[in-house]
Structure formats: structure tokens, C-alpha cells
Amino acid sequence: MPMIRLNRWLLGAALCSQIILGGHNAMAANSDKPVNKATSDSAKFNSATSTAQQTRLNNTLAKLAPKANPQVLRLAARALGCAQPDAERLAVIDFSLPSTEQRLWVFDLKHQKLLFKELVSHGRGSGNAEAESFSNIPESYQSSIGLFRTLNSYYGRNGYSLRLKGLEAGVNDLAYQRAIVIHGADYVSENFIEQTGRLGRSHGCPAVRQEVAIKLIDSLKENQYLFTYYPDPEWLATSEFLSCERTDA
């Protein structure tokens, strides 16, 4: 692993740990502030409820995908707990893994099942076998990281596709404008990997195998969630969904 990429990965891992522990430290710090007893009791109850929900979600994800990076799953649980703790479906992409590995998981949270574990492409502007650069800029042909909400499915130039709404300002909120969608592609296959040593690359879309595209899209369409991860230090330090202070979840 190149030294610059290793340093970025180590810094990202350190920030992940700080984010995961941050919630507990914030609760401890806030306990010294004088507040109204009724307000304090309500806040403690809501905070405890939110923490318990995130813990259950994290445990579910870890159980269903035991080989996935546990830090990535914890961050996904944290982001979803901030956005919509009652969501029924969640997809997670770990862009720190090369495209030759299965790095997309789709979870049925309502029935506690792993629906898909799949190959997924990244944008050609993000890298070759490994994605290293991410963008929110149109025509960059780079993938975006962060939390997305799924919209409607439709038939377009890439066949059956799923629109995405980026929820993080300056990080992925131009996804709809950029036409970043989930779709099937013939360059996402084991055969393509055997021929080229990597998956083919998209214009920034998370493309999947054509054989699973319809079922995978139908499992995620209309107000479900996608969390895409890469150990980017700035995003980890500033994402509102990873440092959420919500107490009404």
C-alpha cells in the first residue's frame, strides 16, 4: 500500500474510533451542565433510547455480515440512526476495498436478513482497481461517499436504474443532478475481473451485476438508505450524520 494512502487509511481509522466513542464522551460532558430536572430526565431517556437503537442496529449488521469491516458497519449504523432509525432496508458500500472484492451489502433490517453481498463499481475518475478520490462535482466521473436516500426506479439508458438523493451538503448532495444511480452493467462481473484485473468503471454510479440489478434495486427503492464509506479524514470529521446529536430517534 503506498505510503500516502496508508497514512490516509490510518488517519481515517483513528477518526472512526473517535467518532464511535464520541457519543459516550459527549454524554459524560453534558452530565455536568445544570439543566431543568424534567428536561434532563427526558433528554437522558431519549439519548439512552437512541444509543440502544444504534447498538441493536450495529449488532444486527455485524451478525449478518461478519466479514465486513466492523468500523464501517458501526458508522453505517450511526448514520442511519441519525437519519431514520426505523428504516427497513440499508445498503452499505465499503470503497476502501478494491473492486475485485464483494464490497456491497444490502440488509433487510425489518426481517434481519442479508439480501445481497455483491461486487460494485466505482467511478472511473476515482481510481483503477481501488477507489482513492471522491467528488460531488458534475462531470468528475468520481464516486461520492456518505449517506443517500433512495428514490424511484426507472428505465433509462443503463436499463433498470434507481435514483439516489445525497443527504450530505458538499459531499454528495449533487448526486441527483449528476445522475448518480444504481444500475446493472456488463463490466461488473467475475469474467471482467479475470480479463482486466479489476471491474469496469462507471461515470460515478455504483453499478452492479446485471443478473441481480432488478431484484437489488427493487429491494432498495423508495425511501431506503445507502451508506458509502471511504476513510476520508475531512468527511469523517465533519459529517453531520456521523456526529449526530439527535436525541428523539
GROMACS .gro file of C-alpha atoms in nm:
model
  249
    1MET     CA    1   0.000   0.000   0.000
    2PRO     CA    2   0.152   0.340  -0.098
    3MET     CA    3   0.266   0.547   0.199
    4ILE     CA    4   0.025   0.838   0.129
    5ARG     CA    5  -0.270   0.600   0.107
    6LEU     CA    6  -0.155   0.415   0.420
    7ASN     CA    7  -0.133   0.741   0.614
    8ARG     CA    8  -0.481   0.841   0.496
    9TRP     CA    9  -0.616   0.500   0.596
   10LEU     CA   10  -0.454   0.521   0.943
   11LEU     CA   11  -0.588   0.872   0.998
   12GLY     CA   12  -0.931   0.760   0.882
   13ALA     CA   13  -0.925   0.462   1.117
   14ALA     CA   14  -0.828   0.686   1.408
   15LEU     CA   15  -1.114   0.925   1.327
   16CYS     CA   16  -1.355   0.631   1.305
   17SER     CA   17  -1.262   0.531   1.658
   18GLN     CA   18  -1.304   0.889   1.782
   19ILE     CA   19  -1.646   0.916   1.618
   20ILE     CA   20  -1.765   0.585   1.761
   21LEU     CA   21  -1.650   0.682   2.111
   22GLY     CA   22  -1.756   1.043   2.075
   23GLY     CA   23  -2.117   0.984   2.166
   24HIS     CA   24  -2.026   0.838   2.503
   25ASN     CA   25  -1.784   1.124   2.577
   26ALA     CA   26  -2.044   1.385   2.482
   27MET     CA   27  -2.297   1.232   2.719
   28ALA     CA   28  -2.044   1.237   3.001
   29ALA     CA   29  -1.951   1.601   2.934
   30ASN     CA   30  -2.314   1.712   2.920
   31SER     CA   31  -2.388   1.549   3.257
   32ASP     CA   32  -2.207   1.836   3.435
   33LYS     CA   33  -2.431   2.107   3.289
   34PRO     CA   34  -2.709   2.244   3.516
   35VAL     CA   35  -3.046   2.181   3.348
   36ASN     CA   36  -3.409   2.155   3.444
   37LYS     CA   37  -3.475   1.814   3.603
   38ALA     CA   38  -3.769   1.729   3.375
   39THR     CA   39  -3.569   1.831   3.067
   40SER     CA   40  -3.269   1.637   3.193
   41ASP     CA   41  -3.472   1.322   3.257
   42SER     CA   42  -3.633   1.342   2.911
   43ALA     CA   43  -3.301   1.402   2.738
   44LYS     CA   44  -3.140   1.111   2.921
   45PHE     CA   45  -3.427   0.881   2.826
   46ASN     CA   46  -3.421   0.984   2.459
   47SER     CA   47  -3.043   0.965   2.442
   48ALA     CA   48  -3.045   0.621   2.601
   49THR     CA   49  -3.314   0.507   2.358
   50SER     CA   50  -3.115   0.638   2.060
   51THR     CA   51  -2.797   0.469   2.183
   52ALA     CA   52  -2.980   0.142   2.238
   53GLN     CA   53  -3.130   0.155   1.887
   54GLN     CA   54  -2.789   0.216   1.732
   55THR     CA   55  -2.637  -0.066   1.935
   56ARG     CA   56  -2.908  -0.308   1.821
   57LEU     CA   57  -2.866  -0.198   1.461
   58ASN     CA   58  -2.490  -0.233   1.478
   59ASN     CA   59  -2.521  -0.580   1.630
   60THR     CA   60  -2.764  -0.681   1.355
   61LEU     CA   61  -2.531  -0.561   1.079
   62ALA     CA   62  -2.230  -0.732   1.236
   63LYS     CA   63  -2.420  -1.059   1.273
   64LEU     CA   64  -2.546  -1.055   0.913
   65ALA     CA   65  -2.211  -0.950   0.761
   66PRO     CA   66  -1.944  -1.093   0.991
   67LYS     CA   67  -1.664  -1.047   0.735
   68ALA     CA   68  -1.735  -0.680   0.673
   69ASN     CA   69  -1.520  -0.417   0.842
   70PRO     CA   70  -1.685  -0.367   1.184
   71GLN     CA   71  -1.589   0.002   1.193
   72VAL     CA   72  -1.768   0.060   0.864
   73LEU     CA   73  -2.079  -0.113   0.995
   74ARG     CA   74  -2.072   0.091   1.316
   75LEU     CA   75  -2.053   0.414   1.116
   76ALA     CA   76  -2.335   0.298   0.889
   77ALA     CA   77  -2.547   0.223   1.196
   78ARG     CA   78  -2.465   0.564   1.339
   79ALA     CA   79  -2.556   0.747   1.017
   80LEU     CA   80  -2.881   0.558   0.971
   81GLY     CA   81  -2.970   0.609   1.337
   82CYS     CA   82  -2.932   0.982   1.280
   83ALA     CA   83  -3.131   0.992   0.955
   84GLN     CA   84  -3.404   0.732   1.003
   85PRO     CA   85  -3.366   0.467   1.274
   86ASP     CA   86  -3.686   0.293   1.160
   87ALA     CA   87  -3.569   0.234   0.802
   88GLU     CA   88  -3.643  -0.115   0.671
   89ARG     CA   89  -3.353  -0.152   0.427
   90LEU     CA   90  -2.991  -0.037   0.425
   91ALA     CA   91  -2.716  -0.084   0.167
   92VAL     CA   92  -2.352  -0.038   0.264
   93ILE     CA   93  -2.059   0.005   0.024
   94ASP     CA   94  -1.702  -0.010   0.154
   95PHE     CA   95  -1.496   0.178  -0.104
   96SER     CA   96  -1.179   0.114   0.095
   97LEU     CA   97  -1.185  -0.235  -0.059
   98PRO     CA   98  -1.070  -0.298  -0.418
   99SER     CA   99  -1.332  -0.351  -0.686
  100THR     CA  100  -1.229  -0.716  -0.718
  101GLU     CA  101  -1.389  -0.787  -0.379
  102GLN     CA  102  -1.754  -0.803  -0.285
  103ARG     CA  103  -1.796  -0.469  -0.108
  104LEU     CA  104  -2.171  -0.406  -0.126
  105TRP     CA  105  -2.412  -0.544   0.132
  106VAL     CA  106  -2.790  -0.499   0.131
  107PHE     CA  107  -2.963  -0.557   0.463
  108ASP     CA  108  -3.329  -0.623   0.535
  109LEU     CA  109  -3.345  -0.467   0.879
  110LYS     CA  110  -3.712  -0.545   0.936
  111HIS     CA  111  -3.661  -0.920   0.894
  112GLN     CA  112  -3.293  -0.919   0.992
  113LYS     CA  113  -3.166  -1.078   0.671
  114LEU     CA  114  -2.872  -1.017   0.441
  115LEU     CA  115  -3.028  -0.986   0.097
  116PHE     CA  116  -2.720  -0.928  -0.117
  117LYS     CA  117  -2.341  -0.936  -0.094
  118GLU     CA  118  -2.214  -0.813  -0.428
  119LEU     CA  119  -1.949  -0.663  -0.648
  120VAL     CA  120  -1.999  -0.293  -0.715
  121SER     CA  121  -1.815  -0.050  -0.940
  122HIS     CA  122  -1.675   0.294  -0.868
  123GLY     CA  123  -1.634   0.591  -1.100
  124ARG     CA  124  -1.350   0.596  -1.347
  125GLY     CA  125  -1.234   0.927  -1.201
  126SER     CA  126  -1.196   0.767  -0.859
  127GLY     CA  127  -0.921   0.520  -0.946
  128ASN     CA  128  -0.845   0.193  -1.118
  129ALA     CA  129  -0.883  -0.126  -0.913
  130GLU     CA  130  -0.901   0.082  -0.596
  131ALA     CA  131  -1.102   0.400  -0.545
  132GLU     CA  132  -0.894   0.678  -0.395
  133SER     CA  133  -1.065   1.004  -0.496
  134PHE     CA  134  -1.426   1.112  -0.444
  135SER     CA  135  -1.622   1.412  -0.558
  136ASN     CA  136  -1.957   1.587  -0.561
  137ILE     CA  137  -1.871   1.777  -0.880
  138PRO     CA  138  -2.062   1.715  -1.206
  139GLU     CA  139  -1.855   1.563  -1.489
  140SER     CA  140  -1.585   1.449  -1.245
  141TYR     CA  141  -1.681   1.084  -1.309
  142GLN     CA  142  -1.593   1.018  -0.947
  143SER     CA  143  -1.795   0.829  -0.690
  144SER     CA  144  -1.937   1.006  -0.387
  145ILE     CA  145  -1.928   0.896  -0.026
  146GLY     CA  146  -2.172   0.949   0.258
  147LEU     CA  147  -2.539   0.880   0.323
  148PHE     CA  148  -2.802   0.866   0.047
  149ARG     CA  149  -3.177   0.813   0.045
  150THR     CA  150  -3.319   0.605  -0.239
  151LEU     CA  151  -3.588   0.745  -0.467
  152ASN     CA  152  -3.781   0.586  -0.752
  153SER     CA  153  -3.675   0.323  -1.001
  154TYR     CA  154  -3.697   0.387  -1.376
  155TYR     CA  155  -3.578   0.259  -1.713
  156GLY     CA  156  -3.303   0.470  -1.869
  157ARG     CA  157  -3.001   0.438  -2.094
  158ASN     CA  158  -2.845   0.196  -1.845
  159GLY     CA  159  -3.162  -0.012  -1.819
  160TYR     CA  160  -3.345  -0.052  -1.491
  161SER     CA  161  -3.199   0.204  -1.251
  162LEU     CA  162  -3.252   0.356  -0.907
  163ARG     CA  163  -3.226   0.728  -0.839
  164LEU     CA  164  -3.039   0.847  -0.530
  165LYS     CA  165  -3.066   1.162  -0.321
  166GLY     CA  166  -2.743   1.262  -0.149
  167LEU     CA  167  -2.808   1.385   0.203
  168GLU     CA  168  -2.473   1.544   0.285
  169ALA     CA  169  -2.418   1.903   0.172
  170GLY     CA  170  -2.099   1.950  -0.024
  171VAL     CA  171  -2.028   1.578  -0.014
  172ASN     CA  172  -2.296   1.404  -0.219
  173ASP     CA  173  -2.595   1.640  -0.243
  174LEU     CA  174  -2.548   1.681  -0.620
  175ALA     CA  175  -2.596   1.308  -0.680
  176TYR     CA  176  -2.940   1.356  -0.836
  177GLN     CA  177  -2.813   1.636  -1.061
  178ARG     CA  178  -2.515   1.420  -1.160
  179ALA     CA  179  -2.746   1.126  -1.240
  180ILE     CA  180  -2.567   0.905  -0.988
  181VAL     CA  181  -2.789   0.596  -0.984
  182ILE     CA  182  -2.768   0.225  -0.910
  183HIS     CA  183  -2.786   0.021  -1.230
  184GLY     CA  184  -2.665  -0.302  -1.382
  185ALA     CA  185  -2.358  -0.317  -1.608
  186ASP     CA  186  -2.183  -0.587  -1.810
  187TYR     CA  187  -1.846  -0.463  -1.682
  188VAL     CA  188  -1.938  -0.575  -1.330
  189SER     CA  189  -1.861  -0.947  -1.338
  190GLU     CA  190  -1.605  -1.206  -1.238
  191ASN     CA  191  -1.524  -1.254  -1.607
  192PHE     CA  192  -1.432  -0.887  -1.642
  193ILE     CA  193  -1.205  -0.917  -1.336
  194GLU     CA  194  -1.032  -1.221  -1.487
  195GLN     CA  195  -0.965  -1.032  -1.809
  196THR     CA  196  -0.855  -0.696  -1.668
  197GLY     CA  197  -0.765  -0.747  -1.303
  198ARG     CA  198  -1.044  -0.513  -1.190
  199LEU     CA  199  -1.406  -0.425  -1.254
  200GLY     CA  200  -1.501  -0.181  -1.524
  201ARG     CA  201  -1.569   0.172  -1.406
  202SER     CA  202  -1.874   0.393  -1.432
  203HIS     CA  203  -1.929   0.768  -1.458
  204GLY     CA  204  -1.965   0.773  -1.080
  205CYS     CA  205  -2.255   0.532  -1.037
  206PRO     CA  206  -2.245   0.227  -0.809
  207ALA     CA  207  -2.311  -0.027  -1.085
  208VAL     CA  208  -2.384  -0.391  -1.001
  209ARG     CA  209  -2.405  -0.722  -1.188
  210GLN     CA  210  -2.679  -0.727  -1.447
  211GLU     CA  211  -2.803  -1.059  -1.314
  212VAL     CA  212  -2.900  -0.908  -0.977
  213ALA     CA  213  -2.977  -0.548  -1.074
  214ILE     CA  214  -3.357  -0.571  -1.089
  215LYS     CA  215  -3.402  -0.759  -0.762
  216LEU     CA  216  -3.143  -0.549  -0.582
  217ILE     CA  217  -3.298  -0.221  -0.699
  218ASP     CA  218  -3.648  -0.336  -0.607
  219SER     CA  219  -3.526  -0.422  -0.258
  220LEU     CA  220  -3.393  -0.068  -0.207
  221LYS     CA  221  -3.625   0.165  -0.396
  222GLU     CA  222  -3.837   0.439  -0.238
  223ASN     CA  223  -3.710   0.582   0.089
  224GLN     CA  224  -3.449   0.330   0.191
  225TYR     CA  225  -3.083   0.416   0.253
  226LEU     CA  226  -2.735   0.372   0.108
  227PHE     CA  227  -2.418   0.439   0.308
  228THR     CA  228  -2.093   0.458   0.113
  229TYR     CA  229  -1.766   0.459   0.306
  230TYR     CA  230  -1.408   0.560   0.249
  231PRO     CA  231  -1.164   0.669   0.523
  232ASP     CA  232  -1.160   1.031   0.413
  233PRO     CA  233  -1.042   1.232   0.716
  234GLU     CA  234  -1.234   1.552   0.633
  235TRP     CA  235  -1.564   1.371   0.580
  236LEU     CA  236  -1.520   1.161   0.893
  237ALA     CA  237  -1.451   1.472   1.098
  238THR     CA  238  -1.734   1.686   0.961
  239SER     CA  239  -2.023   1.462   0.855
  240GLU     CA  240  -2.340   1.562   1.038
  241PHE     CA  241  -2.465   1.206   1.019
  242LEU     CA  242  -2.156   1.069   1.194
  243SER     CA  243  -2.165   1.322   1.478
  244CYS     CA  244  -2.539   1.340   1.518
  245GLU     CA  245  -2.667   1.483   1.846
  246ARG     CA  246  -3.022   1.374   1.777
  247THR     CA  247  -3.199   1.256   2.093
  248ASP     CA  248  -3.552   1.193   1.961
  249ALA     CA  249  -3.473   0.887   1.747
   0.00000   0.00000   0.00000
